[in-house]
């Protein structure tokens, strides 16, 4: 039985890793292109999509479909500061609203507005179609 070593496994792992990165980059570009006419990027949509999930009660969140910003940070693959700036832009555009957590004044809740929910509904099929194109799925 052959023993796997860094020398024998390394090139295959690197190739797989680079393939994952390439698919990720293509997906982000495709989603950005599809959503750009609606003023959204892939990360903007991801935040709206996660908040819709919270509002539907299918993921752990807060009262009334709210989610703590720190909980979103672990799910959208952005730094805390980048996420905070993104949420600030979404709030400025009237898509989300922020509020201070009553139990822990350091925490901040974020929730979709009606405008944010409507834009998500409009953008959802575009985002899913972009993903299907990149990942080769029929929708």
PDB file of C-alpha atoms in Angstrom:
ATOM      1  CA  UNK A   1       0.000   0.000   0.000  1.00  0.00           C
ATOM      2  CA  UNK A   2       1.419   3.367  -1.048  1.00  0.00           C
ATOM      3  CA  UNK A   3       1.948   5.922   1.675  1.00  0.00           C
ATOM      4  CA  UNK A   4       0.601   9.385   0.913  1.00  0.00           C
ATOM      5  CA  UNK A   5       3.081  12.165   1.468  1.00  0.00           C
ATOM      6  CA  UNK A   6       3.031  15.920   1.019  1.00  0.00           C
ATOM      7  CA  UNK A   7       4.947  15.413  -2.230  1.00  0.00           C
ATOM      8  CA  UNK A   8       2.359  13.006  -3.699  1.00  0.00           C
ATOM      9  CA  UNK A   9      -0.791  14.635  -2.320  1.00  0.00           C
ATOM     10  CA  UNK A  10       0.291  18.299  -2.561  1.00  0.00           C
ATOM     11  CA  UNK A  11      -0.159  18.847  -6.300  1.00  0.00           C
ATOM     12  CA  UNK A  12      -3.623  17.248  -6.312  1.00  0.00           C
ATOM     13  CA  UNK A  13      -4.704  19.263  -3.290  1.00  0.00           C
ATOM     14  CA  UNK A  14      -3.418  22.473  -4.839  1.00  0.00           C
ATOM     15  CA  UNK A  15      -5.215  21.696  -8.091  1.00  0.00           C
ATOM     16  CA  UNK A  16      -8.491  21.009  -6.266  1.00  0.00           C
ATOM     17  CA  UNK A  17      -8.054  24.161  -4.160  1.00  0.00           C
ATOM     18  CA  UNK A  18      -7.410  26.315  -7.230  1.00  0.00           C
ATOM     19  CA  UNK A  19     -10.461  24.766  -8.894  1.00  0.00           C
ATOM     20  CA  UNK A  20     -12.617  25.733  -5.905  1.00  0.00           C
ATOM     21  CA  UNK A  21     -11.241  29.283  -5.991  1.00  0.00           C
ATOM     22  CA  UNK A  22     -11.905  29.526  -9.733  1.00  0.00           C
ATOM     23  CA  UNK A  23     -15.521  28.410  -9.360  1.00  0.00           C
ATOM     24  CA  UNK A  24     -15.990  30.834  -6.464  1.00  0.00           C
ATOM     25  CA  UNK A  25     -14.567  33.725  -8.503  1.00  0.00           C
ATOM     26  CA  UNK A  26     -16.733  32.867 -11.540  1.00  0.00           C
ATOM     27  CA  UNK A  27     -19.836  32.618  -9.350  1.00  0.00           C
ATOM     28  CA  UNK A  28     -19.191  35.984  -7.676  1.00  0.00           C
ATOM     29  CA  UNK A  29     -18.606  37.681 -11.042  1.00  0.00           C
ATOM     30  CA  UNK A  30     -21.722  36.124 -12.546  1.00  0.00           C
ATOM     31  CA  UNK A  31     -23.885  37.103  -9.544  1.00  0.00           C
ATOM     32  CA  UNK A  32     -22.438  40.623  -9.501  1.00  0.00           C
ATOM     33  CA  UNK A  33     -23.184  40.994 -13.214  1.00  0.00           C
ATOM     34  CA  UNK A  34     -26.757  39.722 -12.831  1.00  0.00           C
ATOM     35  CA  UNK A  35     -27.553  41.901  -9.805  1.00  0.00           C
ATOM     36  CA  UNK A  36     -25.713  45.087 -10.813  1.00  0.00           C
ATOM     37  CA  UNK A  37     -28.742  46.590 -12.625  1.00  0.00           C
ATOM     38  CA  UNK A  38     -30.596  46.409  -9.289  1.00  0.00           C
ATOM     39  CA  UNK A  39     -27.815  48.092  -7.329  1.00  0.00           C
ATOM     40  CA  UNK A  40     -26.699  44.916  -5.559  1.00  0.00           C
ATOM     41  CA  UNK A  41     -23.531  42.881  -5.452  1.00  0.00           C
ATOM     42  CA  UNK A  42     -23.086  39.266  -4.419  1.00  0.00           C
ATOM     43  CA  UNK A  43     -22.267  40.135  -0.788  1.00  0.00           C
ATOM     44  CA  UNK A  44     -25.207  42.557  -0.557  1.00  0.00           C
ATOM     45  CA  UNK A  45     -27.538  39.841  -1.790  1.00  0.00           C
ATOM     46  CA  UNK A  46     -26.040  37.291   0.608  1.00  0.00           C
ATOM     47  CA  UNK A  47     -26.869  39.512   3.583  1.00  0.00           C
ATOM     48  CA  UNK A  48     -30.429  40.090   2.331  1.00  0.00           C
ATOM     49  CA  UNK A  49     -30.838  36.360   1.687  1.00  0.00           C
ATOM     50  CA  UNK A  50     -29.651  35.439   5.176  1.00  0.00           C
ATOM     51  CA  UNK A  51     -32.042  37.989   6.696  1.00  0.00           C
ATOM     52  CA  UNK A  52     -34.939  36.524   4.699  1.00  0.00           C
ATOM     53  CA  UNK A  53     -33.966  33.107   6.086  1.00  0.00           C
ATOM     54  CA  UNK A  54     -34.022  34.593   9.600  1.00  0.00           C
ATOM     55  CA  UNK A  55     -37.447  36.144   9.015  1.00  0.00           C
ATOM     56  CA  UNK A  56     -38.782  32.802   7.784  1.00  0.00           C
ATOM     57  CA  UNK A  57     -37.599  31.221  11.028  1.00  0.00           C
ATOM     58  CA  UNK A  58     -35.436  28.644   9.289  1.00  0.00           C
ATOM     59  CA  UNK A  59     -32.228  29.735  10.997  1.00  0.00           C
ATOM     60  CA  UNK A  60     -31.451  30.823  14.534  1.00  0.00           C
ATOM     61  CA  UNK A  61     -31.903  34.563  14.842  1.00  0.00           C
ATOM     62  CA  UNK A  62     -33.589  37.094  16.996  1.00  0.00           C
ATOM     63  CA  UNK A  63     -37.082  38.384  17.498  1.00  0.00           C
ATOM     64  CA  UNK A  64     -39.053  39.296  14.387  1.00  0.00           C
ATOM     65  CA  UNK A  65     -36.564  38.021  11.819  1.00  0.00           C
ATOM     66  CA  UNK A  66     -33.719  40.091  13.165  1.00  0.00           C
ATOM     67  CA  UNK A  67     -30.181  38.834  13.277  1.00  0.00           C
ATOM     68  CA  UNK A  68     -27.216  40.038  15.276  1.00  0.00           C
ATOM     69  CA  UNK A  69     -24.504  41.512  13.097  1.00  0.00           C
ATOM     70  CA  UNK A  70     -21.882  39.315  14.750  1.00  0.00           C
ATOM     71  CA  UNK A  71     -23.905  36.209  13.780  1.00  0.00           C
ATOM     72  CA  UNK A  72     -24.018  37.372  10.160  1.00  0.00           C
ATOM     73  CA  UNK A  73     -20.255  37.953  10.132  1.00  0.00           C
ATOM     74  CA  UNK A  74     -19.577  34.245  10.525  1.00  0.00           C
ATOM     75  CA  UNK A  75     -21.905  33.372   7.668  1.00  0.00           C
ATOM     76  CA  UNK A  76     -21.089  35.891   4.919  1.00  0.00           C
ATOM     77  CA  UNK A  77     -17.303  35.450   4.857  1.00  0.00           C
ATOM     78  CA  UNK A  78     -16.551  39.137   5.366  1.00  0.00           C
ATOM     79  CA  UNK A  79     -14.567  40.763   8.133  1.00  0.00           C
ATOM     80  CA  UNK A  80     -16.581  42.424  10.874  1.00  0.00           C
ATOM     81  CA  UNK A  81     -15.608  45.877   9.568  1.00  0.00           C
ATOM     82  CA  UNK A  82     -16.422  45.053   5.922  1.00  0.00           C
ATOM     83  CA  UNK A  83     -19.789  43.655   6.990  1.00  0.00           C
ATOM     84  CA  UNK A  84     -20.486  46.745   9.066  1.00  0.00           C
ATOM     85  CA  UNK A  85     -19.771  48.978   6.052  1.00  0.00           C
ATOM     86  CA  UNK A  86     -21.956  46.786   3.829  1.00  0.00           C
ATOM     87  CA  UNK A  87     -24.839  46.953   6.321  1.00  0.00           C
ATOM     88  CA  UNK A  88     -24.349  50.718   6.518  1.00  0.00           C
ATOM     89  CA  UNK A  89     -24.783  50.955   2.724  1.00  0.00           C
ATOM     90  CA  UNK A  90     -27.847  48.699   2.815  1.00  0.00           C
ATOM     91  CA  UNK A  91     -29.300  50.820   5.608  1.00  0.00           C
ATOM     92  CA  UNK A  92     -28.605  54.053   3.693  1.00  0.00           C
ATOM     93  CA  UNK A  93     -30.452  52.539   0.718  1.00  0.00           C
ATOM     94  CA  UNK A  94     -33.412  51.682   2.976  1.00  0.00           C
ATOM     95  CA  UNK A  95     -33.017  47.921   2.599  1.00  0.00           C
ATOM     96  CA  UNK A  96     -32.233  47.083   6.245  1.00  0.00           C
ATOM     97  CA  UNK A  97     -32.532  48.765   9.600  1.00  0.00           C
ATOM     98  CA  UNK A  98     -30.283  48.445  12.611  1.00  0.00           C
ATOM     99  CA  UNK A  99     -31.185  48.574  16.277  1.00  0.00           C
ATOM    100  CA  UNK A 100     -29.257  48.174  19.519  1.00  0.00           C
ATOM    101  CA  UNK A 101     -29.716  44.919  21.396  1.00  0.00           C
ATOM    102  CA  UNK A 102     -31.617  45.711  24.605  1.00  0.00           C
ATOM    103  CA  UNK A 103     -30.017  42.810  26.528  1.00  0.00           C
ATOM    104  CA  UNK A 104     -26.459  43.620  25.472  1.00  0.00           C
ATOM    105  CA  UNK A 105     -25.941  47.240  24.456  1.00  0.00           C
ATOM    106  CA  UNK A 106     -22.777  46.240  22.579  1.00  0.00           C
ATOM    107  CA  UNK A 107     -24.791  44.062  20.202  1.00  0.00           C
ATOM    108  CA  UNK A 108     -26.566  45.336  17.103  1.00  0.00           C
ATOM    109  CA  UNK A 109     -29.584  43.752  15.440  1.00  0.00           C
ATOM    110  CA  UNK A 110     -30.189  44.092  11.715  1.00  0.00           C
ATOM    111  CA  UNK A 111     -33.510  43.388   9.981  1.00  0.00           C
ATOM    112  CA  UNK A 112     -34.917  43.676   6.474  1.00  0.00           C
ATOM    113  CA  UNK A 113     -37.234  46.527   5.601  1.00  0.00           C
ATOM    114  CA  UNK A 114     -40.191  46.060   3.258  1.00  0.00           C
ATOM    115  CA  UNK A 115     -38.068  47.629   0.502  1.00  0.00           C
ATOM    116  CA  UNK A 116     -35.267  45.142   1.229  1.00  0.00           C
ATOM    117  CA  UNK A 117     -37.671  42.214   1.152  1.00  0.00           C
ATOM    118  CA  UNK A 118     -39.116  43.389  -2.197  1.00  0.00           C
ATOM    119  CA  UNK A 119     -35.652  43.790  -3.726  1.00  0.00           C
ATOM    120  CA  UNK A 120     -34.656  40.352  -2.463  1.00  0.00           C
ATOM    121  CA  UNK A 121     -37.772  38.860  -4.092  1.00  0.00           C
ATOM    122  CA  UNK A 122     -36.834  40.538  -7.385  1.00  0.00           C
ATOM    123  CA  UNK A 123     -33.158  39.534  -7.193  1.00  0.00           C
ATOM    124  CA  UNK A 124     -33.577  35.953  -5.942  1.00  0.00           C
ATOM    125  CA  UNK A 125     -34.316  34.318  -9.318  1.00  0.00           C
ATOM    126  CA  UNK A 126     -31.439  36.269 -10.906  1.00  0.00           C
ATOM    127  CA  UNK A 127     -28.987  35.113  -8.243  1.00  0.00           C
ATOM    128  CA  UNK A 128     -30.170  31.497  -8.432  1.00  0.00           C
ATOM    129  CA  UNK A 129     -29.959  31.528 -12.247  1.00  0.00           C
ATOM    130  CA  UNK A 130     -26.400  32.902 -12.045  1.00  0.00           C
ATOM    131  CA  UNK A 131     -25.454  30.128  -9.635  1.00  0.00           C
ATOM    132  CA  UNK A 132     -27.058  27.538 -11.892  1.00  0.00           C
ATOM    133  CA  UNK A 133     -25.073  28.807 -14.898  1.00  0.00           C
ATOM    134  CA  UNK A 134     -21.781  28.581 -13.022  1.00  0.00           C
ATOM    135  CA  UNK A 135     -22.491  25.297 -11.251  1.00  0.00           C
ATOM    136  CA  UNK A 136     -24.187  23.671 -14.235  1.00  0.00           C
ATOM    137  CA  UNK A 137     -27.510  23.019 -12.529  1.00  0.00           C
ATOM    138  CA  UNK A 138     -30.937  23.109 -14.163  1.00  0.00           C
ATOM    139  CA  UNK A 139     -33.454  25.332 -12.431  1.00  0.00           C
TER     140      UNK A 139
END
